[in-house]
Amino acid sequence: MSQFQQEVTGLEISVEGNTSDSSVSHQSAIDVKGLYKSFGRLSVLEDISLSVKEGEVVSVIGPSGSGKSTLARCICRLERIDSGEIYLYGQRTDGQKHSNSDIARLVGMIFQQFNLFPHLSVLDNLTLSPMRILGLSREEAQENAMALLKRVGLEEKQNARPNQLSGGQCQRVAIARALAMSPKIMLFDEPTSALDPELVGEVLEVIAGLVDSGMTMMIITHEMMFAKEVSDRVLFMADGNIVEQGHPKKIFTSPEVPRTQIFLQRLLAHFGKELTEGEKRGECSHGA
Amino acid sequence: MELDFTAIAPYLHMLLTGAKITVQASVLSVLFGSFLGIIVGALRVVPIAPVRSIAAGYIYIIRGTPLLIQLFLIYFGLPSLGLNLPAFIAGIIGLSINSSGYVGEIVRGGIEAVPKGQWEASKVLGLSYLKTMRFIILPQAIRNMLPAIGNEFVTLIKESSLLSTLAITELTMVGQQVRSVTYASFETFIVVGIIYLVLTSVTSLFLRFIERKWNVS
């Protein structure tokens, strides 16, 4: 099991894990086919199809209510889908065949609101699942956790409680906690939208570090400059559809679809011409 | 009128023995009642509708009928089914079941007060429903619940006086005995009331201490 080898760099291991997994017959990490999802009468996702290759970094942008979050939540099975198929590394995961722990070994999720466990120390936040789910001993789990905390620059906070941390620190702990399960894919659902502007940078830095390590990632974000820098591909979603996708340069400089053009023009008007302000807040912090 | 406590002074030790029985009955009922209540409260929120309905029905009946009737059913009713329970056991069972209905409702509220994000984070970290409940939700829910649980304990101590109707020699029963010997009704029940007040005050203080400790850690 790859988790046992994970020592200092969790990410190298997850790449190793990918190649050693017998179920990997093709290069696709995420395959979504004909996905429909609605909440009651409100249709949120309409016939979404999407494929993310192993090691690829995909950013998803688009206005609030476009279905970006719901797409990520369907992929990690937080939402049941109405119809369609979702495959993670060739395994169909949208049904109830897989346990939560099966899914957790494949995909980690980062929430806008961090969702750290407030009654546990930072270290215990990181070790709970590896001990209870992966069956690691306390020593192994703590060793891994400390290595991950070091990676996100918070090893001195191991005994702190989440309420003693800043938002940026909370999100970095949440990222370390997700990595402690050695998932093959990481999903980020607006990871910086709930943060004070001055704390966004430290979180983006950690995410950029993951990108460099070759992790397969899907990042829902309003940080356009960041998306432009780190992504292999950018998806623009609106009204439950993937309106346009392509290389970040193409999407940001010469979008073809009018809907995309309007969205980006509005952003430009809002944020200034260059899209350079990496720590600007996105338009929405709903539910904050 | 004049109060004369000297008349009941020789019987004070009897009252204290009764208080001991009251404490025993209350502590046992609190323990069993809370245990049962946590289970009922947890069943009240499971994602299986029929189980939720059964738990809801249980709470509905327990909270909608008098404790005295519940005690009578157990002590006087069950023998007709061939189940003869000693009075003290019947009393503990009755109080525990009664308390579990109230604790169950407190637990349900405490669980529902834990933010949805805690469930979601647990799920994506691979925890099953039961593990999420045990390691993530209940520890937080119990903290939310402590003040209400404290009230329930205090209520239970006072309601244990109904055990006197099953001829259990707890504080109220002993009070009646002392009164019938001394005819000092007012004095006797003033003392009985003071003893209850001491018991409930000590319980409140103890629970506040626990609350504070739990919130710090």
XYZ file of C-alpha atoms in Angstrom:
505
model
C 0.000 0.000 0.000
C 1.329 3.328 -0.997
C 0.269 4.979 2.248
C 2.861 3.052 4.166
C 5.652 4.359 2.036
C 4.544 7.904 2.406
C 7.245 9.564 4.374
C 8.257 13.052 3.577
C 6.581 13.795 0.312
C 3.078 12.528 0.172
C 2.695 13.593 -3.386
C 5.455 11.580 -4.914
C 3.831 8.608 -3.357
C 0.423 9.316 -4.753
C 1.938 9.393 -8.201
C 3.576 6.070 -7.459
C 0.274 4.788 -6.183
C -1.326 5.619 -9.464
C 1.036 3.547 -11.493
C 1.027 0.581 -9.159
C -2.763 0.367 -9.065
C -3.886 -2.607 -11.071
C -7.198 -1.009 -11.999
C -5.517 1.732 -14.024
C -5.964 0.648 -17.551
C -5.944 4.073 -19.120
C -4.603 7.489 -18.405
C -7.851 9.078 -17.329
C -8.116 10.082 -13.693
C -11.640 11.505 -13.883
C -14.237 10.620 -16.470
C -17.667 12.175 -16.316
C -20.205 11.103 -18.893
C -23.619 12.655 -19.469
C -24.001 13.878 -15.898
C -27.328 15.373 -14.875
C -28.048 16.720 -11.434
C -30.943 18.739 -10.122
C -32.106 19.877 -6.715
C -35.832 19.462 -6.793
C -37.008 21.341 -9.868
C -33.804 23.304 -10.192
C -31.568 21.737 -12.782
C -27.940 22.364 -11.761
C -25.925 20.218 -14.135
C -27.096 19.362 -17.630
C -25.355 16.680 -19.603
C -21.842 17.352 -18.333
C -19.070 15.305 -19.895
C -15.501 15.775 -18.853
C -12.261 13.892 -18.791
C -9.239 14.767 -16.678
C -5.957 13.028 -17.339
C -3.636 11.835 -14.645
C -1.419 14.693 -13.529
C -3.563 17.290 -15.236
C -4.567 20.495 -13.450
C -7.981 21.758 -14.451
C -9.428 25.023 -13.190
C -13.139 25.627 -13.293
C -14.375 29.186 -13.491
C -17.781 30.703 -13.975
C -20.449 32.758 -12.244
C -22.085 31.737 -8.986
C -24.784 29.167 -9.473
C -23.220 27.794 -12.624
C -22.866 24.317 -11.098
C -19.101 24.316 -10.528
C -19.305 23.251 -6.903
C -21.997 20.715 -7.605
C -19.791 19.121 -10.243
C -16.946 18.719 -7.757
C -19.346 17.450 -5.105
C -20.711 14.838 -7.505
C -17.207 13.660 -8.340
C -16.350 13.021 -4.693
C -19.837 11.570 -4.164
C -21.075 14.196 -1.745
C -24.075 14.479 -4.060
C -26.025 11.702 -5.660
C -26.330 12.152 -9.381
C -29.588 11.922 -11.301
C -28.127 10.239 -14.349
C -24.844 9.779 -16.112
C -21.641 8.059 -15.116
C -18.598 9.033 -13.106
C -15.370 7.049 -13.300
C -12.304 7.587 -11.160
C -9.299 5.731 -12.508
C -11.580 3.508 -14.509
C -13.783 2.540 -11.574
C -17.379 3.620 -11.700
C -17.934 5.441 -8.426
C -21.283 7.180 -8.711
C -23.295 4.280 -7.272
C -23.291 2.908 -3.746
C -20.920 0.063 -4.564
C -17.917 1.821 -3.090
C -17.604 2.635 0.588
C -16.677 6.119 1.733
C -13.169 4.867 2.406
C -12.842 3.535 -1.165
C -13.725 6.969 -2.498
C -11.423 8.721 -0.019
C -8.443 6.762 -1.295
C -9.143 8.091 -4.770
C -10.162 11.671 -4.228
C -9.625 14.359 -1.599
C -11.785 17.433 -1.278
C -11.030 20.925 0.005
C -13.981 23.045 1.088
C -14.508 26.759 1.039
C -15.267 26.654 4.769
C -12.330 24.331 5.622
C -14.539 22.082 7.788
C -11.784 21.220 10.217
C -12.874 19.221 13.250
C -13.029 21.879 15.995
C -12.874 19.432 18.907
C -9.576 17.926 17.748
C -6.059 19.324 17.672
C -4.458 20.031 14.312
C -2.446 16.827 14.580
C -5.522 14.758 15.456
C -7.374 16.308 12.522
C -4.672 14.853 10.296
C -4.287 11.449 11.926
C -7.915 10.479 12.524
C -8.693 9.058 9.099
C -5.301 7.452 8.420
C -5.617 5.624 11.735
C -9.304 4.731 11.538
C -9.555 4.105 7.807
C -6.126 3.176 6.501
C -5.202 1.287 9.644
C -1.961 3.145 10.290
C -0.500 3.016 13.784
C -0.527 6.243 15.772
C 3.235 6.617 15.285
C 3.062 6.169 11.511
C 0.092 8.475 11.195
C 1.741 11.166 13.320
C 4.988 10.906 11.417
C 3.157 11.384 8.125
C 1.053 14.167 9.592
C 4.101 16.068 10.816
C 5.729 15.758 7.393
C 2.582 17.154 5.787
C 2.290 19.967 8.309
C 5.861 20.871 7.546
C 4.972 20.973 3.883
C 2.221 23.484 4.482
C 4.462 25.359 6.900
C 2.490 24.702 10.067
C 4.421 22.069 11.966
C 4.583 24.310 15.032
C 0.760 24.352 15.143
C 0.382 20.626 15.693
C -1.195 21.030 19.132
C -3.328 24.055 18.323
C -7.080 23.888 18.004
C -8.662 25.035 14.742
C -10.222 28.046 16.476
C -6.744 29.287 17.335
C -5.753 29.450 13.669
C -6.314 32.080 11.017
C -8.467 31.211 8.026
C -5.421 30.745 5.836
C -3.832 28.435 8.373
C -7.090 26.482 8.657
C -7.197 25.945 4.924
C -3.566 24.827 4.863
C -4.320 22.334 7.626
C -7.351 21.153 5.647
C -5.114 20.565 2.622
C -2.626 18.626 4.740
C -5.492 16.617 6.212
C -6.756 15.665 2.773
C -3.251 14.711 1.660
C -2.848 12.480 4.715
C -5.217 10.036 3.013
C -2.891 9.918 -0.019
C -5.658 10.507 -2.542
C -4.829 10.330 -6.229
C -6.957 13.319 -7.106
C -7.530 16.571 -5.237
C -10.620 18.702 -5.688
C -10.683 22.295 -4.472
C -14.071 23.938 -4.053
C -13.298 27.658 -3.927
C -10.472 27.165 -1.438
C -9.800 30.872 -0.930
C -13.269 32.398 -1.233
C -13.859 32.521 2.522
C -10.475 34.051 3.310
C -9.480 37.571 4.128
C -7.611 38.993 1.132
C -4.247 39.041 2.869
C -4.495 35.304 3.630
C -5.260 34.123 0.112
C -1.644 34.121 -1.018
C -0.372 31.574 1.508
C -3.067 29.090 0.511
C -2.502 29.563 -3.207
C 1.196 29.001 -2.593
C 0.490 25.613 -1.025
C -1.817 24.677 -3.901
C 0.825 25.762 -6.409
C 3.263 23.473 -4.598
C 0.886 20.573 -5.189
C 0.656 21.469 -8.849
C 4.434 21.289 -9.110
C 4.432 17.841 -7.555
C 2.305 16.458 -10.375
C -0.932 15.865 -8.546
C -4.145 15.479 -10.532
C -6.246 18.447 -9.536
C -9.500 20.181 -10.205
C -9.688 23.700 -8.795
C -12.877 25.682 -8.657
C -11.806 29.237 -8.182
C -12.430 32.901 -8.668
C -8.688 33.588 -8.611
C -8.374 34.099 -12.349
C -4.716 34.997 -12.342
C -3.916 31.911 -10.337
C -5.991 29.731 -12.626
C -4.185 31.210 -15.596
C -0.795 30.461 -14.101
C -1.156 26.925 -12.777
C -3.733 25.226 -14.974
C -3.211 22.949 -17.907
C -6.792 23.593 -18.875
C -9.531 26.011 -17.888
C -13.210 25.155 -17.938
C -15.775 27.902 -18.110
C -19.142 26.851 -16.737
C -22.457 28.676 -16.849
C -26.026 27.561 -16.208
C -25.064 23.949 -15.615
C -23.053 23.565 -18.778
C -19.416 23.567 -19.719
C -19.579 26.505 -22.082
C -15.992 26.563 -23.183
C -12.720 24.929 -22.264
C -9.143 25.039 -23.362
C -5.656 26.211 -22.580
C -5.705 29.057 -20.041
C -4.091 31.451 -22.497
C -6.794 30.824 -25.021
C -9.667 31.093 -22.543
C -8.411 34.262 -20.925
C -7.138 36.070 -24.003
C -9.299 34.900 -26.870
C -12.466 33.193 -25.672
C -14.684 32.124 -28.530
C -18.084 31.804 -26.944
C -19.965 35.067 -26.235
C -21.003 33.862 -22.759
C -17.360 33.462 -21.795
C -16.459 36.809 -23.274
C -19.159 38.562 -21.254
C -18.054 36.870 -18.029
C -14.426 37.777 -18.510
C -15.232 41.321 -19.542
C -17.198 41.784 -16.356
C -14.272 40.490 -14.370
C -11.931 42.851 -16.146
C -14.207 45.749 -15.386
C -14.293 44.626 -11.793
C -10.696 43.805 -11.138
C -8.773 46.057 -13.479
C -7.210 45.334 -16.758
C -4.505 42.860 -16.134
C -6.065 40.174 -14.014
C -2.861 40.385 -12.075
C -4.172 40.853 -8.605
C -3.597 37.357 -7.362
C -5.076 37.993 -3.938
C -8.248 39.679 -4.964
C -11.372 38.099 -3.619
C -13.799 36.433 -5.908
C -17.256 37.790 -6.387
C -18.908 35.359 -4.056
C -18.431 34.235 -0.547
C -21.887 32.777 -0.278
C -22.583 30.715 2.774
C -19.700 32.321 4.607
C -47.837 29.699 64.216
C -44.495 28.535 65.473
C -42.149 26.121 63.821
C -40.580 23.547 66.073
C -37.821 21.641 64.392
C -36.761 19.873 67.586
C -39.677 17.476 67.114
C -38.176 16.051 63.954
C -34.519 16.265 64.973
C -34.446 12.624 66.176
C -35.630 11.572 62.727
C -33.085 13.531 60.759
C -30.917 10.477 60.196
C -33.937 8.719 58.668
C -34.405 11.600 56.270
C -30.747 11.443 55.337
C -31.043 7.701 54.690
C -33.991 8.496 52.447
C -31.890 11.128 50.703
C -29.266 8.465 50.090
C -31.847 6.292 48.336
C -32.932 9.319 46.310
C -29.349 9.927 45.257
C -28.842 6.271 44.361
C -32.036 6.131 42.321
C -31.227 9.421 40.590
C -27.639 8.526 39.728
C -28.613 5.121 38.364
C -31.496 6.594 36.380
C -29.328 9.372 35.004
C -26.740 6.844 33.830
C -29.193 4.402 32.247
C -31.430 7.203 31.008
C -28.566 9.055 29.338
C -27.201 5.892 27.767
C -30.622 4.981 26.426
C -31.267 8.603 25.487
C -28.110 8.892 23.415
C -29.134 5.774 21.496
C -32.682 7.060 21.002
C -31.377 10.487 19.971
C -28.924 8.937 17.506
C -31.676 6.739 16.044
C -33.755 9.871 15.706
C -31.324 11.189 13.060
C -30.210 8.049 11.197
C -30.719 8.178 7.440
C -33.247 5.322 7.612
C -36.778 6.691 7.722
C -38.575 3.814 9.517
C -35.981 3.788 12.320
C -36.333 7.542 12.695
C -40.099 7.161 12.936
C -39.879 4.498 15.641
C -37.520 6.656 17.698
C -39.774 9.664 17.173
C -42.793 7.615 18.297
C -40.966 6.482 21.417
C -40.082 10.067 22.344
C -43.624 11.181 21.543
C -45.195 8.639 23.889
C -42.674 9.080 26.706
C -42.917 12.841 26.719
C -46.652 12.863 26.214
C -47.609 10.726 29.224
C -47.097 11.344 32.951
C -44.125 9.746 34.658
C -46.481 8.529 37.368
C -48.484 6.538 34.833
C -45.292 5.091 33.379
C -44.195 4.002 36.860
C -47.606 2.451 37.545
C -47.521 0.576 34.255
C -44.147 -0.924 35.087
C -44.781 -1.684 38.743
C -48.487 -2.532 38.782
C -49.060 -3.363 35.118
C -46.216 -5.677 34.231
C -47.072 -8.284 36.915
C -50.204 -9.108 34.921
C -47.792 -10.204 32.175
C -46.000 -12.334 34.752
C -43.185 -9.853 35.264
C -42.822 -8.978 38.931
C -40.143 -6.383 39.539
C -38.934 -5.228 42.941
C -40.123 -1.675 43.578
C -36.664 -0.131 43.436
C -35.833 -1.827 40.114
C -39.198 -0.863 38.668
C -38.624 2.698 39.802
C -35.167 2.886 38.217
C -36.501 1.451 34.966
C -39.383 3.899 34.909
C -37.220 6.924 35.643
C -34.584 5.816 33.136
C -37.078 5.286 30.337
C -38.761 8.576 31.109
C -35.454 10.414 31.167
C -34.313 8.756 27.935
C -37.196 10.386 26.095
C -36.083 13.841 27.164
C -32.369 13.131 26.759
C -33.133 11.659 23.324
C -34.699 14.907 22.223
C -31.760 16.882 23.635
C -29.337 14.598 21.801
C -31.229 15.009 18.549
C -31.027 18.776 18.892
C -27.340 18.593 19.779
C -26.551 16.421 16.764
C -28.527 18.610 14.394
C -26.681 21.676 15.685
C -23.363 20.307 14.391
C -22.726 21.982 11.019
C -23.362 19.944 7.882
C -19.776 20.581 6.780
C -18.555 18.268 9.530
C -20.483 15.387 7.966
C -19.176 16.254 4.531
C -15.556 16.519 5.627
C -15.859 13.185 7.422
C -17.358 11.559 4.374
C -14.651 12.686 1.979
C -12.046 11.549 4.499
C -13.552 8.079 4.235
C -15.368 7.810 7.561
C -18.494 5.670 7.617
C -21.725 6.947 9.146
C -21.042 5.264 12.472
C -17.428 6.410 12.665
C -18.482 9.950 11.798
C -21.070 9.816 14.546
C -18.639 8.427 17.089
C -15.501 10.447 16.408
C -16.800 13.687 14.921
C -20.455 14.416 15.582
C -21.187 13.109 19.087
C -18.130 14.666 20.754
C -19.252 18.053 19.439
C -22.940 17.398 20.044
C -22.401 16.419 23.671
C -20.647 19.702 24.268
C -23.644 21.558 22.832
C -25.957 19.450 24.948
C -24.347 19.771 28.366
C -26.444 22.663 29.693
C -29.711 21.007 28.677
C -28.552 17.657 30.042
C -27.752 19.385 33.333
C -31.317 20.664 33.558
C -32.582 17.187 32.832
C -30.525 15.739 35.699
C -31.907 18.313 38.119
C -35.431 17.572 36.920
C -34.848 13.881 37.395
C -33.764 14.316 41.018
C -36.975 16.183 41.748
C -39.155 13.717 39.870
C -37.639 10.806 41.775
C -39.983 11.894 44.588
C -42.697 10.077 42.636
C -40.957 6.828 43.550
C -42.639 7.266 46.938
C -45.835 6.065 45.264
C -44.161 2.669 44.753
C -43.403 2.545 48.497
C -39.708 3.039 47.880
C -38.220 4.601 51.001
C -36.633 7.554 49.268
C -36.636 11.045 50.692
C -40.273 11.947 50.071
C -41.532 8.600 51.366
C -39.444 8.939 54.511
C -40.754 12.471 54.887
C -44.304 11.137 54.936
C -43.318 8.542 57.524
C -41.694 11.160 59.749
C -44.708 13.403 59.414
C -47.090 10.632 60.423
C -45.052 9.976 63.564
C -44.330 13.552 64.602
C -47.350 15.344 63.116
C -44.884 18.147 62.350
C -45.932 18.373 58.709
C -44.635 21.826 57.973
C -41.248 21.296 59.608
C -40.758 17.890 58.040
C -41.439 18.966 54.510
C -39.434 22.143 54.897
C -36.453 19.995 55.805
C -37.245 17.571 52.977
C -37.415 20.480 50.559
C -34.102 21.851 51.787
C -32.452 18.479 51.296
C -33.758 18.374 47.691
C -32.466 21.885 47.182
C -29.018 20.860 48.380
C -29.024 17.844 46.048
C -30.065 19.861 42.996
C -27.638 22.684 43.802
C -24.705 20.316 44.168
C -25.672 18.678 40.864
C -25.907 22.038 39.099
C -22.552 23.176 40.423
C -20.926 19.890 39.461
C -22.320 20.075 35.932
C -21.280 23.675 35.505
C -17.790 22.636 36.536
C -17.786 19.866 33.917
C -19.089 22.245 31.280
C -16.360 24.729 31.965
C -13.705 22.061 31.932
C -15.004 20.596 28.690
C -15.109 23.970 27.007
C -11.541 24.731 27.962
C -10.066 21.470 26.741
